Tab-separated table of C-alpha atoms and ligand atoms in Angstrom:
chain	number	residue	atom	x	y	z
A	1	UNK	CA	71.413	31.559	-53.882
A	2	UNK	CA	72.358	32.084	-57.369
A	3	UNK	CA	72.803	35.528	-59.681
A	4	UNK	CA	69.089	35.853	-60.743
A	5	UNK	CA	67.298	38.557	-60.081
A	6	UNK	CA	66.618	38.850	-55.974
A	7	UNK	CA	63.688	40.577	-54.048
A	8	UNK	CA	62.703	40.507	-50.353
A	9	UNK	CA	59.305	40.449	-49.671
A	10	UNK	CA	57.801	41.729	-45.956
A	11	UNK	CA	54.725	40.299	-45.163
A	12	UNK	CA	54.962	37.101	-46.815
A	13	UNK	CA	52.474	35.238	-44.856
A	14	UNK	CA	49.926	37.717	-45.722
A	15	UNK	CA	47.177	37.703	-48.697
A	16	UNK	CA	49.469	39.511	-51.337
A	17	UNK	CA	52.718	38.089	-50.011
A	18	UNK	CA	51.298	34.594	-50.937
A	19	UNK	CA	50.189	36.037	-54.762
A	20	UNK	CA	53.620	37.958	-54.858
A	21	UNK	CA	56.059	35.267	-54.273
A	22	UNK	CA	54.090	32.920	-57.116
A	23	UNK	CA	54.570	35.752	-59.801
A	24	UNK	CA	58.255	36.450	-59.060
A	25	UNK	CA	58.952	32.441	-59.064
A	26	UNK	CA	57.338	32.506	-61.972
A	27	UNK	CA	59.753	34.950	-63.402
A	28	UNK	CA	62.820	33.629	-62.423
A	29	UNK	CA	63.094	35.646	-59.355
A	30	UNK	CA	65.850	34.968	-56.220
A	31	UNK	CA	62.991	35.627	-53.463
A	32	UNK	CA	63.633	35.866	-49.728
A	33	UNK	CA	60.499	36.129	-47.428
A	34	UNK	CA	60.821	37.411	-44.561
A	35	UNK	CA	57.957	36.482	-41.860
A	36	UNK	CA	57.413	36.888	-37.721
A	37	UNK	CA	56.210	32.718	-38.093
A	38	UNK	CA	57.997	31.309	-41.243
A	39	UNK	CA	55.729	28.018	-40.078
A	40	UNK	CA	52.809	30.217	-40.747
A	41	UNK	CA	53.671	29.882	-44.318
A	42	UNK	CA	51.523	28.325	-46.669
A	43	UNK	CA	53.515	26.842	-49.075
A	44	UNK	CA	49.886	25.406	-50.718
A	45	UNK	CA	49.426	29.028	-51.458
A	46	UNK	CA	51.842	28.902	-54.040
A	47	UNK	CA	50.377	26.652	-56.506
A	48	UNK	CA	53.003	25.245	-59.388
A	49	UNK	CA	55.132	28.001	-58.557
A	50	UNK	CA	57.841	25.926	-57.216
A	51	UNK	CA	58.504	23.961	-60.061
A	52	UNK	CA	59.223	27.160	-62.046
A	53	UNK	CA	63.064	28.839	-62.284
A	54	UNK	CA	63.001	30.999	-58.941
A	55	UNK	CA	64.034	30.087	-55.934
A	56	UNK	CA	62.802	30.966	-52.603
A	57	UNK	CA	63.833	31.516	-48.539
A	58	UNK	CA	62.266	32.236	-45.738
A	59	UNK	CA	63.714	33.461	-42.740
A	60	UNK	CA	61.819	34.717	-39.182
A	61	UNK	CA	61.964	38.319	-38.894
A	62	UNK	CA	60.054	40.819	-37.308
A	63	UNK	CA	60.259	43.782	-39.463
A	64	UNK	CA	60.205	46.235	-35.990
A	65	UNK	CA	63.600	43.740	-35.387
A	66	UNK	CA	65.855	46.722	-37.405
A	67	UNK	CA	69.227	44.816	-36.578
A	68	UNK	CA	67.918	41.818	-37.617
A	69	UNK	CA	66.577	43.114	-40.768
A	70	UNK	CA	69.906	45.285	-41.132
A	71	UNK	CA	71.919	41.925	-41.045
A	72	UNK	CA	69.556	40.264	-44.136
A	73	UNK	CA	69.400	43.395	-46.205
A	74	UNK	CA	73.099	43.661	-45.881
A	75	UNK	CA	73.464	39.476	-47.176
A	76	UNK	CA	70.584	39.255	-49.547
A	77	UNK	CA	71.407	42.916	-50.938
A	78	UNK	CA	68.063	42.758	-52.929
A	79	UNK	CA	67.587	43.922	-56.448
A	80	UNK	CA	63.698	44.772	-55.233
A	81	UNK	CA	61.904	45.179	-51.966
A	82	UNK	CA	57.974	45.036	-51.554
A	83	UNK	CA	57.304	45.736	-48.037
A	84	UNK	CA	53.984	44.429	-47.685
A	85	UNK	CA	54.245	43.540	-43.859
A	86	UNK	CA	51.414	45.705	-41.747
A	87	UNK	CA	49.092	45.772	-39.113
A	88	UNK	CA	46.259	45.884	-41.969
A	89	UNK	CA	43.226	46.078	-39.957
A	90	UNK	CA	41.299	49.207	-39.586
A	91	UNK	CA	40.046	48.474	-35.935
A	92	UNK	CA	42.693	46.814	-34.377
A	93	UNK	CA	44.620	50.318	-35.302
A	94	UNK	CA	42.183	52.052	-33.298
A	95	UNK	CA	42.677	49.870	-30.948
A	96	UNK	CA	46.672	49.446	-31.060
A	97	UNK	CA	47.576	52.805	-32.790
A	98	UNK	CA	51.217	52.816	-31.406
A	99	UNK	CA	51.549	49.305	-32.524
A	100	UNK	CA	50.300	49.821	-36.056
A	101	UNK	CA	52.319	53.279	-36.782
A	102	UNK	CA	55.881	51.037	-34.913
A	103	UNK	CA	55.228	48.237	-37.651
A	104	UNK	CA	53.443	50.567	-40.494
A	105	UNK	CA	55.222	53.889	-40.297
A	106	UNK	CA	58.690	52.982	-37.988
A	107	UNK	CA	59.592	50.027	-39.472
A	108	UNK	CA	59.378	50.740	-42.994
A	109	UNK	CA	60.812	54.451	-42.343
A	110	UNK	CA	64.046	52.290	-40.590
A	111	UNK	CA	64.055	49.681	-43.597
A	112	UNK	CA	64.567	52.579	-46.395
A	113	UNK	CA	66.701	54.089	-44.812
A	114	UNK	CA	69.001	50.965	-44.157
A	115	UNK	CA	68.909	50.355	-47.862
A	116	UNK	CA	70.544	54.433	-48.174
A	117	UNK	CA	72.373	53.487	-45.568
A	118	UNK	CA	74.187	50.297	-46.330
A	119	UNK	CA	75.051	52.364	-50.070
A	120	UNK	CA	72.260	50.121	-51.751
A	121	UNK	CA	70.309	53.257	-53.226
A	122	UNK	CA	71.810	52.341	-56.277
A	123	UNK	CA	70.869	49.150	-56.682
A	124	UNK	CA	67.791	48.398	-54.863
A	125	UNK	CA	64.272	49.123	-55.658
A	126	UNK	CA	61.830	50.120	-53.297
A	127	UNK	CA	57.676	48.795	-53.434
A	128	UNK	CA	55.918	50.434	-50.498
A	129	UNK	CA	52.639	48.955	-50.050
A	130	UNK	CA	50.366	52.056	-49.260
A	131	UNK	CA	46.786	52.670	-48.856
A	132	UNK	CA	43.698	54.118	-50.592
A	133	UNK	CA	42.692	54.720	-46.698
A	134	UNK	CA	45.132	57.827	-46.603
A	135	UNK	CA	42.833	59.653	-48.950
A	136	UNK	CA	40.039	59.498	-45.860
A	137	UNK	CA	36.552	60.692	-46.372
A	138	UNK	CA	36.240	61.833	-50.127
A	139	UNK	CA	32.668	61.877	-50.280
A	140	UNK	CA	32.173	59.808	-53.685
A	141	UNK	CA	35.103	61.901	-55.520
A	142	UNK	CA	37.465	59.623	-57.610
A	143	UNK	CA	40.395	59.663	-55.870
A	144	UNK	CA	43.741	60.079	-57.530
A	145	UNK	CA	47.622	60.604	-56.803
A	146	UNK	CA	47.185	64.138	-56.424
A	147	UNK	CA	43.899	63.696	-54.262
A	148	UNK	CA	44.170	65.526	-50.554
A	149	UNK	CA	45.514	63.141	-47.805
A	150	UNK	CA	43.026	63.244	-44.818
A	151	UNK	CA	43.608	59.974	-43.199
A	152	UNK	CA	40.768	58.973	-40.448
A	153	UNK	CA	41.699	56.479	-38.015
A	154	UNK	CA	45.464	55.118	-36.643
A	155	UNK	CA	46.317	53.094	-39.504
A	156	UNK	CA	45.447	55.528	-42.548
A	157	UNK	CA	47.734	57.732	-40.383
A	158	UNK	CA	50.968	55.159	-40.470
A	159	UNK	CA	50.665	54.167	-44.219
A	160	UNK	CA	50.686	58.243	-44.611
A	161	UNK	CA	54.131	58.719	-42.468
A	162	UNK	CA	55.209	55.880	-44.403
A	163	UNK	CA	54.556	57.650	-47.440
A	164	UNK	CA	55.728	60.992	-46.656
A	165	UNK	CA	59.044	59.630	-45.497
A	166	UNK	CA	59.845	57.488	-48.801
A	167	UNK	CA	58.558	60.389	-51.023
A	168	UNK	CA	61.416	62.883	-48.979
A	169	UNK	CA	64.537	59.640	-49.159
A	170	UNK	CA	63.263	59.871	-52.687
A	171	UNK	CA	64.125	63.478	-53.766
A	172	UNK	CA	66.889	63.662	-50.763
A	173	UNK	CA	69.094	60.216	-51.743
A	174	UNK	CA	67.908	59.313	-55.229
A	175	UNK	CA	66.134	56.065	-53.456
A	176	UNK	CA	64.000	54.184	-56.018
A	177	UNK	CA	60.842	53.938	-54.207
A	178	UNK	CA	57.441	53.716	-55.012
A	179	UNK	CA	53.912	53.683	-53.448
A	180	UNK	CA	51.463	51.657	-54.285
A	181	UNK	CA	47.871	53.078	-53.078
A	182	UNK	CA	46.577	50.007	-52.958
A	183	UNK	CA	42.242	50.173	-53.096
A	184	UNK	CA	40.768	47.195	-51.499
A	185	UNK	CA	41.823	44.046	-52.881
A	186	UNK	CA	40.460	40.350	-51.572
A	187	UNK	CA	40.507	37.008	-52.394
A	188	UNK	CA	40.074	33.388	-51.252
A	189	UNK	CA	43.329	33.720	-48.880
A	190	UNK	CA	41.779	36.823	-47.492
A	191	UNK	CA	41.930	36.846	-43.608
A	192	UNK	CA	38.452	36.467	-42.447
A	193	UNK	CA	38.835	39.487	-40.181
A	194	UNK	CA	37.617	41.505	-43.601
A	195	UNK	CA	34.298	41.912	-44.554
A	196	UNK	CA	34.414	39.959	-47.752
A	197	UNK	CA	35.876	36.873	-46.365
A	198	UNK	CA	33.872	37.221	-43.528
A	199	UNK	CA	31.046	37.011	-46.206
A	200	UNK	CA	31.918	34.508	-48.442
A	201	UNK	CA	32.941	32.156	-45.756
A	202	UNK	CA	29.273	32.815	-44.466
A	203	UNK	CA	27.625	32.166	-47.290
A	204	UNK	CA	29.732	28.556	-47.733
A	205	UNK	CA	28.802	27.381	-44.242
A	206	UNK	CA	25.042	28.146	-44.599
A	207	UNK	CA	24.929	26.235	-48.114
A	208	UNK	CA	26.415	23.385	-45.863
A	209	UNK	CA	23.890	24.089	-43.028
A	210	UNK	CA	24.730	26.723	-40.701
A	211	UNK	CA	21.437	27.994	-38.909
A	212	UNK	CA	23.214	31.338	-36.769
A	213	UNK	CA	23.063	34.637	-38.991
A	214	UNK	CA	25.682	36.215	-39.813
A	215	UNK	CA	26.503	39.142	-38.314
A	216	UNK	CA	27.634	42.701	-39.838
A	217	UNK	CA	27.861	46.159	-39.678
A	218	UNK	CA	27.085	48.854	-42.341
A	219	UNK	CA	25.520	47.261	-45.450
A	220	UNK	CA	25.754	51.042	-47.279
A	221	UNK	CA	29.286	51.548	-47.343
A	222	UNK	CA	31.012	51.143	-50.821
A	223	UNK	CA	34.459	49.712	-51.897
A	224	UNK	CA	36.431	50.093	-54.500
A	225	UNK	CA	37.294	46.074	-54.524
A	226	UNK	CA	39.438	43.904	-57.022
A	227	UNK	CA	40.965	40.864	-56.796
A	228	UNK	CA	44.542	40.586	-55.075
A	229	UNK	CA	46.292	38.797	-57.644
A	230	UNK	CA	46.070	41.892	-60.423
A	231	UNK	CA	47.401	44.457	-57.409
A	232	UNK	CA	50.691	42.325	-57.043
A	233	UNK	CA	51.337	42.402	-60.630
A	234	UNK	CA	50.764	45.840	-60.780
A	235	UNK	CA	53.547	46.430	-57.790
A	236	UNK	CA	55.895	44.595	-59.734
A	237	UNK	CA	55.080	46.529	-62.815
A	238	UNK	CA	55.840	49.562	-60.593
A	239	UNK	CA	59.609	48.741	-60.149
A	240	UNK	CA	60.471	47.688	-63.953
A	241	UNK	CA	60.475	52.003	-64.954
A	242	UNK	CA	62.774	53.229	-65.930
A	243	UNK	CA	61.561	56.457	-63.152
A	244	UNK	CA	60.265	55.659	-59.567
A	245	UNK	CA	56.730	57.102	-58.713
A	246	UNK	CA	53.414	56.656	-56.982
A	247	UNK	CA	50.201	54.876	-58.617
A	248	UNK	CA	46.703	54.405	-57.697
A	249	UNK	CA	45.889	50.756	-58.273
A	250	UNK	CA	41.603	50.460	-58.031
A	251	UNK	CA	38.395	49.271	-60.827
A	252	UNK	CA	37.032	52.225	-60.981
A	253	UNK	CA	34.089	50.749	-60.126
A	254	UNK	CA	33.058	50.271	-56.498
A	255	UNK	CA	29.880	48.453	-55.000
A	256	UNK	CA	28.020	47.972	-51.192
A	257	UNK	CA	28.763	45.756	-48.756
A	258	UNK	CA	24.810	44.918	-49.151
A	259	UNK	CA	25.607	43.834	-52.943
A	260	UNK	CA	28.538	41.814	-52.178
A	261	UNK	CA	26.095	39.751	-49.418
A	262	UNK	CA	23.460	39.429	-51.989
A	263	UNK	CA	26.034	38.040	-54.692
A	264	UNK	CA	27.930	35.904	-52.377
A	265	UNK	CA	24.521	34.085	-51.040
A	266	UNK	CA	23.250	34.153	-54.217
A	267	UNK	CA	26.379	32.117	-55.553
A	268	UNK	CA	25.675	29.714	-52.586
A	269	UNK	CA	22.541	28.965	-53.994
A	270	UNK	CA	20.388	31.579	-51.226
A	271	UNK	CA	18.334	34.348	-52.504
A	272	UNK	CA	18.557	37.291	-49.952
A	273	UNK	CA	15.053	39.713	-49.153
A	274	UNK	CA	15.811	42.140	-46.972
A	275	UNK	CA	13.210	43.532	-43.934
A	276	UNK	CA	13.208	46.177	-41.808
A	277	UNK	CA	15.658	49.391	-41.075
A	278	UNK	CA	18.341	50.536	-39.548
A	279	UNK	CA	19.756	48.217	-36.635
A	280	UNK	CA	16.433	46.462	-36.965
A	281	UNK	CA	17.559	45.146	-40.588
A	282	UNK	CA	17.949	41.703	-41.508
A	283	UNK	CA	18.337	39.329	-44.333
A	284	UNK	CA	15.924	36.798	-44.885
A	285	UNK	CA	16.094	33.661	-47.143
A	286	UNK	CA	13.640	34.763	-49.900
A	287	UNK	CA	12.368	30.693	-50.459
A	288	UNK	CA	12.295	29.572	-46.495
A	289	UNK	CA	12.014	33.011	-44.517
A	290	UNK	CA	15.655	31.874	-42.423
A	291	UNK	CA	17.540	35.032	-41.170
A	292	UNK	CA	20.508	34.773	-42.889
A	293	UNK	CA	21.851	37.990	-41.995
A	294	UNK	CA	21.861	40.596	-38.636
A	295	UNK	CA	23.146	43.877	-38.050
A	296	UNK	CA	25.749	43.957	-35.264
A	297	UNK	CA	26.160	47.611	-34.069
A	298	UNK	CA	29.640	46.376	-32.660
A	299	UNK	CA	31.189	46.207	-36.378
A	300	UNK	CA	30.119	50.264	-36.906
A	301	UNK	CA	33.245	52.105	-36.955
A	302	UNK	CA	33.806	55.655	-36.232
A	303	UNK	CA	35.038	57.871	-39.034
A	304	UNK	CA	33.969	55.155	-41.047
A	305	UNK	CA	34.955	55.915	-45.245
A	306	UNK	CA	31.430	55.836	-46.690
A	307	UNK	CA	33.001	55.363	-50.152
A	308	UNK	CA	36.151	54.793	-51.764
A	309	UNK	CA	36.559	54.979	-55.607
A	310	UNK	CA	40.268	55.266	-57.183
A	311	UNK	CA	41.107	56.324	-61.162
A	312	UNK	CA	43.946	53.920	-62.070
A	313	UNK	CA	44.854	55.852	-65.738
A	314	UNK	CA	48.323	56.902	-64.409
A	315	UNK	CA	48.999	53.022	-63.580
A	316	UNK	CA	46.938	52.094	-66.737
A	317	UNK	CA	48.855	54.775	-69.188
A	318	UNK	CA	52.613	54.390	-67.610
A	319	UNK	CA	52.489	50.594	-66.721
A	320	UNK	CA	49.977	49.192	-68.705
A	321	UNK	CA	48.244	47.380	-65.950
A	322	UNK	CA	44.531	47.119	-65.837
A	323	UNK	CA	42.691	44.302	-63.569
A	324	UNK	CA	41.612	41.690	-65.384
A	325	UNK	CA	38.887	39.895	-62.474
A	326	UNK	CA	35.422	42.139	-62.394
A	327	UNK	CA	33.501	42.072	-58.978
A	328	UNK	CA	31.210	39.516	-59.731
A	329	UNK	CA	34.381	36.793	-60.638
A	330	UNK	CA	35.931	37.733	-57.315
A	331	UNK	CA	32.823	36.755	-54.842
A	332	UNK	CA	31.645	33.953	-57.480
A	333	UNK	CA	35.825	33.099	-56.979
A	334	UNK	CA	35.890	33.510	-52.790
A	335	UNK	CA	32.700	31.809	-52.339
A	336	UNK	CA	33.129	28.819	-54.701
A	337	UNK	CA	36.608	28.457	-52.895
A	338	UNK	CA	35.083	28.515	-49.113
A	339	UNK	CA	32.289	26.039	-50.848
A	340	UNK	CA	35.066	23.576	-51.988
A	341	UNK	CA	37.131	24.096	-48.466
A	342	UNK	CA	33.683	23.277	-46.198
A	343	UNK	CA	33.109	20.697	-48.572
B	401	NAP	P1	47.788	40.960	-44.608
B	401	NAP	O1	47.159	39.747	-45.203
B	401	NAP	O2	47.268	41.520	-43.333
B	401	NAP	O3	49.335	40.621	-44.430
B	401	NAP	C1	50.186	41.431	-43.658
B	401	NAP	C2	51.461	40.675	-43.422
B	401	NAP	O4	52.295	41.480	-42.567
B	401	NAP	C3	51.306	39.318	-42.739
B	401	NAP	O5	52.163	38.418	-43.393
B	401	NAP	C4	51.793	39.590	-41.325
B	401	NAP	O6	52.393	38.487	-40.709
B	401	NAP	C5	52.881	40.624	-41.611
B	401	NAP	N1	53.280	41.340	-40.412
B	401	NAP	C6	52.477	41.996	-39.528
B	401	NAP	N2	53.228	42.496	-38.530
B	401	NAP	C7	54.517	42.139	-38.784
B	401	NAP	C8	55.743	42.343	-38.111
B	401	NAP	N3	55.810	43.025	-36.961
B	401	NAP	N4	56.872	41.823	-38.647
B	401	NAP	C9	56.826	41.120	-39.798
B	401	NAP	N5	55.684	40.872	-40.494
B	401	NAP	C10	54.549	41.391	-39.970
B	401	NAP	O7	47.797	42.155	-45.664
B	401	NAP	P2	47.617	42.086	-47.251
B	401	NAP	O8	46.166	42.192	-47.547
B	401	NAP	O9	48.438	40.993	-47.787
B	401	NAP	O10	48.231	43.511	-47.643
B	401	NAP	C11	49.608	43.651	-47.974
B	401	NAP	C12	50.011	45.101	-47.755
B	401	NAP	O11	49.199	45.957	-48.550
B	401	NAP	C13	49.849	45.602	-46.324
B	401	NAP	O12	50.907	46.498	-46.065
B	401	NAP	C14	48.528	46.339	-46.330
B	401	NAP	O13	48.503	47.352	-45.332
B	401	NAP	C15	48.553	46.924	-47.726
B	401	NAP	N6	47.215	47.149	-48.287
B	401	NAP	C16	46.368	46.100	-48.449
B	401	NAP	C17	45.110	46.331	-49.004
B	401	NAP	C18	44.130	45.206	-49.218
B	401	NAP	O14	42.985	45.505	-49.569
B	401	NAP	N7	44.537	43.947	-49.083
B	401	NAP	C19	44.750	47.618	-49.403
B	401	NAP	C20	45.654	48.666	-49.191
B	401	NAP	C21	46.898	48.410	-48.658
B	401	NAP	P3	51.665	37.589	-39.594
B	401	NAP	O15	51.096	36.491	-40.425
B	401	NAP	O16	52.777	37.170	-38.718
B	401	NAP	O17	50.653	38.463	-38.917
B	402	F7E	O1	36.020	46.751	-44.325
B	402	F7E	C1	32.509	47.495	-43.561
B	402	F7E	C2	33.593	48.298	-42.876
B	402	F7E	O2	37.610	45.485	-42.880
B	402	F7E	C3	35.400	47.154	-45.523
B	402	F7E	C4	42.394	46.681	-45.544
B	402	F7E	O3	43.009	45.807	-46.466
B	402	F7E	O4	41.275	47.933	-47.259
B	402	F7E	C5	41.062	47.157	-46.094
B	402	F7E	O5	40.459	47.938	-45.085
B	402	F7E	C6	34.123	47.904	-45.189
B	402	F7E	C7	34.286	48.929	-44.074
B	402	F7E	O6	38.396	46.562	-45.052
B	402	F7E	C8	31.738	44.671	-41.447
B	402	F7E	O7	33.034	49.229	-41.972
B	402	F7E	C9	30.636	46.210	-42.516
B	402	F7E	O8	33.627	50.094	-44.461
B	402	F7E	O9	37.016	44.562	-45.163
B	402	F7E	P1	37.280	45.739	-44.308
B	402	F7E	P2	38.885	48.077	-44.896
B	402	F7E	O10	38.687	48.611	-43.530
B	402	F7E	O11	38.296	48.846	-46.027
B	402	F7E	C10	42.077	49.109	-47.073
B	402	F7E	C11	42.222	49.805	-48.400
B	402	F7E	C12	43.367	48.801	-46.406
B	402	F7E	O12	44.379	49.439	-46.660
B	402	F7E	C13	43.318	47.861	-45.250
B	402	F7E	O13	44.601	47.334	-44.952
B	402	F7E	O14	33.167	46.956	-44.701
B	402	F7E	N1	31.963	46.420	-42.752
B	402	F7E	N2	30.474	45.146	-41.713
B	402	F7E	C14	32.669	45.488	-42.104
B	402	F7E	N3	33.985	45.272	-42.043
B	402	F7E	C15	34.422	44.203	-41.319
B	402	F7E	N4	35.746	43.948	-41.258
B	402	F7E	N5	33.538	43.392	-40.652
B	402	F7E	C16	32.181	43.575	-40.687
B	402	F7E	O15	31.403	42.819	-40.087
């Protein structure tokens, strides 16, 4: 590759890798992917991207590979990293903890310290993707960067070792690193493993027909939820400082999993009235009487977050980000996209 700018991105089959790689393209960026499957890839995802100045590789790497990842970091020496690779689902930490703190907390400990290591510090700029799950249960409290850290469930606690371990290369090497806590952020290449894909692709397949319910947990919780595409720019924002440091990245605003049903349906042309209580709950087609939606006791979670609701004015004040898509353009965006894919 050439003398442009050069980042390596972890995770880069992932929701934000795919938004990430299009904006640094479409700056000009040198960007190297690194990926367990580079065939996973989709190179769709990227939209007109390609045509732009950047230039981008991919090369297979499993970020718990550290001599693998020792031998690129060394080549590509990167201007930026964003490690965005994870094990990003709540209950498959609970299930896999050791797992999720080897790729979450291990990995990304070994990968700063490689960049110390191999006399990069200087040079090389550090994104850590982090979590708005390490703040735990904060009872409806806007959380900020100086919030307590109670994290609830395996993979709060790796995304908290991760952060405790960049903040102390920070202030012991001079590392430029930076954590992003990230609130929840979607969009139509979210995995359907998350609620609001789960939803929206729901909502698509009944507009073309789909007769079984769909099936979901707690309709009460609330999220703090924007749209993926405003959280990468603001980790890129991150590194241009002049000083590292850590930013919340959220709306402000957050909303129930029972609202984000309701809009999603409602966008797929299905007016939602809901009956009954508790497990007994359902969601009924308010023209036809269909059940539309069930409660699944299955999708409960222990130490479940009843809330999460971030204050971005440290991001807003020192990088001037601020999303731009509200909650109703991201489900009218997810759903329209699942309509247009089942189409
Ligand atoms: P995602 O869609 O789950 O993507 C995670 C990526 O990590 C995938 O590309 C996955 O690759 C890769 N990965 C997993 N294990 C790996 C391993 N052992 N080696 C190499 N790559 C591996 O997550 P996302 O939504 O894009 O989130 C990006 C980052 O932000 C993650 O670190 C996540 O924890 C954090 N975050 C996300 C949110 C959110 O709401 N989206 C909120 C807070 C924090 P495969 O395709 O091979 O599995
Ligand atoms: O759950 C509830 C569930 O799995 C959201 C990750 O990106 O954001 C994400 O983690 C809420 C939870 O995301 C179902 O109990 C109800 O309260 O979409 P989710 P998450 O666990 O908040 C954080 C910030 C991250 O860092 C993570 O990497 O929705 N919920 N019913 C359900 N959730 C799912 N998945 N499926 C249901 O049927």
């Amino acid at each position: 590759m050439t003398d442009k700018r050069s980042a390596l991105v972890t995770g880069v089959t992932g929701q934000d890798g795919a938004y990430l790689v299009e904006l640094l393209l479409g700056k000009g960026y040198a960007v190297h992917g690194i990926a367990r499957d580079v065939a996973a890839f989709d190179h769709g995802r990227l939209g007109n991207a390609r045509s732009d100045a950047g230039e981008f590789r991919l090369y297979n790497c499993d970020i718990t590979d550290e001599a693998g990842l020792r031998e690129l970091v060394a080549a590509i020496r990167p201007d930026e990293v964003y490690n965005l690779a994870a094990q990003s689902h709540v209950p498959t930490s609970l299930a896999e903890p050791h797992r999720t703190i080897e790729i979450n907390a291990t990995a990304a400990v070994s990968l700063l310290k490689m960049i110390v290591d191999l006399g990069l510090q200087g040079r090389t700029r550090f994104f850590q993707a982090s979590s708005s799950e390490v703040f735990g249960e904060a009872s409806g409290s806007v959380l900020t960067e100086t919030s307590p850290m109670r994290p609830r469930n395996p993979y709060a606690e790796s995304k908290y070792q991760a952060y405790l371990a960049s903040t102390r290369l920070r202030t012991e090497t001079g590392l430029f690193v930076t954590n992003g806590f990230l609130f929840n952020h979607e969009s139509p290449f979210r995995s359907p493993a998350f609620v609001t894909r789960k939803i929206s692709l729901a909502a698509a397949s009944h507009a073309r027909g789909e007769r079984a319910p769909l099936r979901l947990g707690n309709l009460d919780v609330r999220r703090d939820w924007g749209h993926a595409r405003d959280y990468v720019a603001g980790m890129w924002l991150s590194l241009q400082r002049r000083e590292p440091g850590d930013y919340i990245f959220s709306t402000g605003e957050n909303h129930s999993v029972r609202e984000f049903v309701e809009l999603a349906f409602a966008t797929a042309g299905r007016k939602i009235r809901w009956q009954g209580e508790g497990l007994h709950e359902a969601g009924y087609d308010a023209d036809t009487a269909e059940r539309l939606v069930e409660i699944d006791p299955s999708f409960f979670r222990p130490n479940e977050i009843s809330a999460t609701l971030g204050d971005a004015s440290k991001a807003r004040h020192e990088l001037q980000w601020r999303p731009r898509t509200d909650f109703a353009e991201l489900v009218r965006e997810m759903v329209v996209s699942d309509l247009d894919r089942t189409r």
